[in-house]
Amino acid sequence: MKKFILPLLFPTILTAQVGIGTSNPTADLHVAGNTSTIRIEQLNATNDPTHNDGVKPSPAFVTALGDVTLNPSGANGTGPGGIMAPINFLMTIPNFIPDGATNRGVVINNTTLETSKTGLVRIVPFTSPQEALVEVKYSITTILSSTDLNTALTYFDDISTRAIKYYFCIDINNDGLSPAEAAKKYGLNGQFYSSHTQGILGYSFTNGHGYSNIPPGNHSLHFFAVVVDADNKYTSIGVGGQTDSLKIRIYN
């Protein structure tokens, strides 16, 4: 009588880590090298022109299933695109107004012959790669004096009130402000200064922000300061003598 021995077959699961550019991978997929890249042709401008225009980098998203996609909507990347407006870039310019040799910044004098004086503080150029929404946030320091800040710093003792206002205009194409561009004042904000028998000397901060739609191309922001006082009063302000900041954010 012959006996047969039937081998028992057990399924075997093999696990391994794959290394590209390395023989010792430390993850399931390890791409080594400080210049290494990963390309997914499904997401290029040819295969996914809806979300990748081939001009600017497209943000990638990870769905609930773990899939990498350029479509920000839908739990599995199958919903309609375009509901999320990714940020193209953010410019942060610390201390964007020069302090000057005496830390008094840009000096604007409202003399006794006038009650309102407007002065240009700073021009900041920037570029937008496409039609976009631009958001501008600024923080500007101010110091006030009853004499010309170019020569001296003197407190007020005339028991009067001054108003300091800031705004910016957008120079489309960076070719100089046209009358129409100068008439549009964005981010208007200000402060009042009231003196008594003896004033104080120090810096105040004015914060403001504004939005506008812009075409693609080179543009610039023109920042202005306005000094308002009473008849026969002299007001000198120093704009940007301390730490100022500017943020320009571009949305598509």
mmCIF file of C-alpha atoms in Angstrom, residues 21-177:
data_model
loop_
_atom_site.group_PDB
_atom_site.id
_atom_site.type_symbol
_atom_site.label_atom_id
_atom_site.label_comp_id
_atom_site.label_asym_id
_atom_site.label_seq_id
_atom_site.Cartn_x
_atom_site.Cartn_y
_atom_site.Cartn_z
ATOM 1 C CA GLY A 21 19.531 55.764 -4.773
ATOM 2 C CA THR A 22 20.215 53.865 -1.551
ATOM 3 C CA SER A 23 20.815 50.243 -0.619
ATOM 4 C CA ASN A 24 19.590 50.799 2.945
ATOM 5 C CA PRO A 25 16.067 52.234 2.744
ATOM 6 C CA THR A 26 14.540 53.383 6.003
ATOM 7 C CA ALA A 27 10.937 53.662 4.759
ATOM 8 C CA ASP A 28 8.589 51.710 2.520
ATOM 9 C CA LEU A 29 9.766 53.959 -0.321
ATOM 10 C CA HIS A 30 13.021 55.825 0.238
ATOM 11 C CA VAL A 31 14.293 58.208 -2.451
ATOM 12 C CA ALA A 32 17.823 59.240 -1.502
ATOM 13 C CA GLY A 33 19.955 62.131 -2.705
ATOM 14 C CA ASN A 34 19.827 65.866 -2.026
ATOM 15 C CA THR A 35 18.792 66.561 -5.653
ATOM 16 C CA SER A 36 16.312 63.700 -6.018
ATOM 17 C CA THR A 37 12.792 64.351 -7.296
ATOM 18 C CA ILE A 38 9.528 62.447 -7.750
ATOM 19 C CA ARG A 39 7.461 62.745 -10.917
ATOM 20 C CA ILE A 40 3.813 61.701 -11.239
ATOM 21 C CA GLU A 41 2.898 62.120 -14.887
ATOM 22 C CA GLN A 42 -0.817 61.796 -14.152
ATOM 23 C CA LEU A 43 -0.600 65.230 -12.481
ATOM 24 C CA ASN A 44 1.313 67.109 -15.178
ATOM 25 C CA ALA A 45 -0.122 69.915 -17.315
ATOM 26 C CA THR A 46 -0.873 67.567 -20.197
ATOM 27 C CA ASN A 47 -2.811 64.975 -18.210
ATOM 28 C CA ASP A 48 -4.437 67.343 -15.700
ATOM 29 C CA PRO A 49 -4.693 70.800 -17.337
ATOM 30 C CA THR A 50 -7.689 71.685 -15.159
ATOM 31 C CA HIS A 51 -5.525 71.950 -12.049
ATOM 32 C CA ASN A 52 -2.044 72.342 -13.534
ATOM 33 C CA ASP A 53 -1.647 75.196 -16.022
ATOM 34 C CA GLY A 54 2.031 74.431 -16.642
ATOM 35 C CA VAL A 55 3.083 77.973 -15.627
ATOM 36 C CA LYS A 56 3.143 78.081 -11.850
ATOM 37 C CA PRO A 57 3.592 75.150 -9.424
ATOM 38 C CA SER A 58 0.330 73.469 -8.448
ATOM 39 C CA PRO A 59 -0.291 72.595 -4.785
ATOM 40 C CA ALA A 60 -0.756 68.885 -4.076
ATOM 41 C CA PHE A 61 -3.361 67.529 -1.656
ATOM 42 C CA VAL A 62 -3.756 64.177 0.105
ATOM 43 C CA THR A 63 -7.280 62.755 0.168
ATOM 44 C CA ALA A 64 -8.889 60.750 2.942
ATOM 45 C CA LEU A 65 -7.882 57.611 1.034
ATOM 46 C CA GLY A 66 -4.253 58.689 0.972
ATOM 47 C CA ASP A 67 -4.223 59.543 -2.737
ATOM 48 C CA VAL A 68 -2.106 62.455 -3.961
ATOM 49 C CA THR A 69 -4.191 64.806 -6.079
ATOM 50 C CA LEU A 70 -4.253 68.376 -7.375
ATOM 51 C CA ASN A 71 -8.021 68.585 -6.850
ATOM 52 C CA PRO A 72 -8.736 70.128 -3.426
ATOM 53 C CA SER A 73 -12.413 69.097 -3.293
ATOM 54 C CA GLY A 74 -14.112 65.761 -2.769
ATOM 55 C CA ALA A 75 -13.232 63.113 -0.215
ATOM 56 C CA ASN A 76 -11.496 60.956 -2.824
ATOM 57 C CA GLY A 77 -10.389 63.620 -5.307
ATOM 58 C CA THR A 78 -13.311 63.164 -7.699
ATOM 59 C CA GLY A 79 -15.291 66.299 -6.872
ATOM 60 C CA PRO A 80 -15.294 69.490 -8.914
ATOM 61 C CA GLY A 81 -12.094 71.512 -8.706
ATOM 62 C CA GLY A 82 -11.456 75.165 -8.278
ATOM 63 C CA ILE A 83 -13.224 75.753 -4.951
ATOM 64 C CA MET A 84 -9.967 76.472 -3.128
ATOM 65 C CA ALA A 85 -7.808 79.407 -4.129
ATOM 66 C CA PRO A 86 -4.222 78.498 -3.260
ATOM 67 C CA ILE A 87 -1.750 81.196 -2.280
ATOM 68 C CA ASN A 88 0.757 81.929 -5.009
ATOM 69 C CA PHE A 89 3.295 83.672 -2.825
ATOM 70 C CA LEU A 90 3.762 85.847 0.235
ATOM 71 C CA MET A 91 6.220 88.734 0.455
ATOM 72 C CA THR A 92 7.284 89.825 3.939
ATOM 73 C CA ILE A 93 9.352 93.027 4.072
ATOM 74 C CA PRO A 94 10.505 93.876 7.609
ATOM 75 C CA ASN A 95 11.364 97.498 8.338
ATOM 76 C CA PHE A 96 10.365 98.478 4.797
ATOM 77 C CA ILE A 97 10.742 102.220 5.527
ATOM 78 C CA PRO A 98 14.378 103.321 6.080
ATOM 79 C CA ASP A 99 15.065 104.469 9.654
ATOM 80 C CA GLY A 100 17.374 107.270 8.588
ATOM 81 C CA ALA A 101 20.545 108.464 10.287
ATOM 82 C CA THR A 102 18.694 109.726 13.375
ATOM 83 C CA ASN A 103 16.006 106.998 13.518
ATOM 84 C CA ARG A 104 13.326 109.478 12.497
ATOM 85 C CA GLY A 105 12.526 107.911 9.124
ATOM 86 C CA VAL A 106 10.962 109.989 6.354
ATOM 87 C CA VAL A 107 10.268 113.508 7.649
ATOM 88 C CA ILE A 108 7.132 115.384 6.558
ATOM 89 C CA ASN A 109 6.598 118.957 7.759
ATOM 90 C CA ASN A 110 3.182 120.585 7.955
ATOM 91 C CA THR A 111 4.152 124.256 8.345
ATOM 92 C CA THR A 112 2.229 127.156 9.833
ATOM 93 C CA LEU A 113 1.152 128.138 6.307
ATOM 94 C CA GLU A 114 -0.964 124.977 5.782
ATOM 95 C CA THR A 115 -3.338 122.794 7.750
ATOM 96 C CA SER A 116 -2.946 119.580 5.739
ATOM 97 C CA LYS A 117 0.175 118.097 4.184
ATOM 98 C CA THR A 118 0.486 114.844 2.206
ATOM 99 C CA GLY A 119 3.856 113.247 1.590
ATOM 100 C CA LEU A 120 5.101 110.150 -0.229
ATOM 101 C CA VAL A 121 6.694 107.739 2.228
ATOM 102 C CA ARG A 122 7.786 104.698 0.225
ATOM 103 C CA ILE A 123 7.368 102.915 -3.132
ATOM 104 C CA VAL A 124 7.433 99.106 -3.045
ATOM 105 C CA PRO A 125 7.485 97.215 -6.383
ATOM 106 C CA PHE A 126 6.083 93.693 -6.738
ATOM 107 C CA THR A 127 5.139 91.266 -9.507
ATOM 108 C CA SER A 128 2.048 89.129 -10.015
ATOM 109 C CA PRO A 129 2.335 86.172 -12.430
ATOM 110 C CA GLN A 130 -1.372 86.296 -13.284
ATOM 111 C CA GLU A 131 -4.619 88.128 -12.634
ATOM 112 C CA ALA A 132 -5.029 87.934 -8.889
ATOM 113 C CA LEU A 133 -6.295 89.398 -5.636
ATOM 114 C CA VAL A 134 -3.590 91.261 -3.713
ATOM 115 C CA GLU A 135 -3.789 91.718 0.064
ATOM 116 C CA VAL A 136 -1.544 94.308 1.736
ATOM 117 C CA LYS A 137 -0.954 94.631 5.476
ATOM 118 C CA TYR A 138 1.301 97.310 6.941
ATOM 119 C CA SER A 139 2.519 98.540 10.307
ATOM 120 C CA ILE A 140 4.108 102.004 10.337
ATOM 121 C CA THR A 141 5.773 103.891 13.187
ATOM 122 C CA THR A 142 5.394 107.635 13.721
ATOM 123 C CA ILE A 143 7.109 110.215 15.904
ATOM 124 C CA LEU A 144 5.862 113.807 16.190
ATOM 125 C CA SER A 145 7.652 117.063 16.917
ATOM 126 C CA SER A 146 6.702 120.743 17.140
ATOM 127 C CA THR A 147 9.900 121.619 15.246
ATOM 128 C CA ASP A 148 11.514 120.255 12.090
ATOM 129 C CA LEU A 149 12.647 116.687 12.839
ATOM 130 C CA ASN A 150 15.537 117.118 10.415
ATOM 131 C CA THR A 151 17.169 119.394 12.975
ATOM 132 C CA ALA A 152 15.550 118.801 16.388
ATOM 133 C CA LEU A 153 12.985 116.794 18.328
ATOM 134 C CA THR A 154 10.674 118.937 20.445
ATOM 135 C CA TYR A 155 7.497 118.029 22.339
ATOM 136 C CA PHE A 156 4.193 119.917 21.933
ATOM 137 C CA ASP A 157 2.946 122.341 24.602
ATOM 138 C CA ASP A 158 0.285 124.226 22.647
ATOM 139 C CA ILE A 159 -2.745 122.209 23.838
ATOM 140 C CA SER A 160 -3.875 121.189 20.363
ATOM 141 C CA THR A 161 -4.785 118.110 18.353
ATOM 142 C CA ARG A 162 -3.133 116.596 15.279
ATOM 143 C CA ALA A 163 -4.278 113.782 12.994
ATOM 144 C CA ILE A 164 -1.885 111.438 11.181
ATOM 145 C CA LYS A 165 -3.292 109.222 8.420
ATOM 146 C CA TYR A 166 -1.751 106.564 6.171
ATOM 147 C CA TYR A 167 -2.892 104.913 2.948
ATOM 148 C CA PHE A 168 -1.440 103.321 -0.179
ATOM 149 C CA CYS A 169 -2.181 103.473 -3.887
ATOM 150 C CA ILE A 170 -1.528 100.724 -6.434
ATOM 151 C CA ASP A 171 0.489 101.688 -9.495
ATOM 152 C CA ILE A 172 -0.590 99.239 -12.191
ATOM 153 C CA ASN A 173 2.324 98.444 -14.550
ATOM 154 C CA ASN A 174 4.700 100.385 -12.239
ATOM 155 C CA ASP A 175 4.821 103.343 -14.639
ATOM 156 C CA GLY A 176 3.844 106.151 -12.274
ATOM 157 C CA LEU A 177 0.533 106.882 -10.590
#
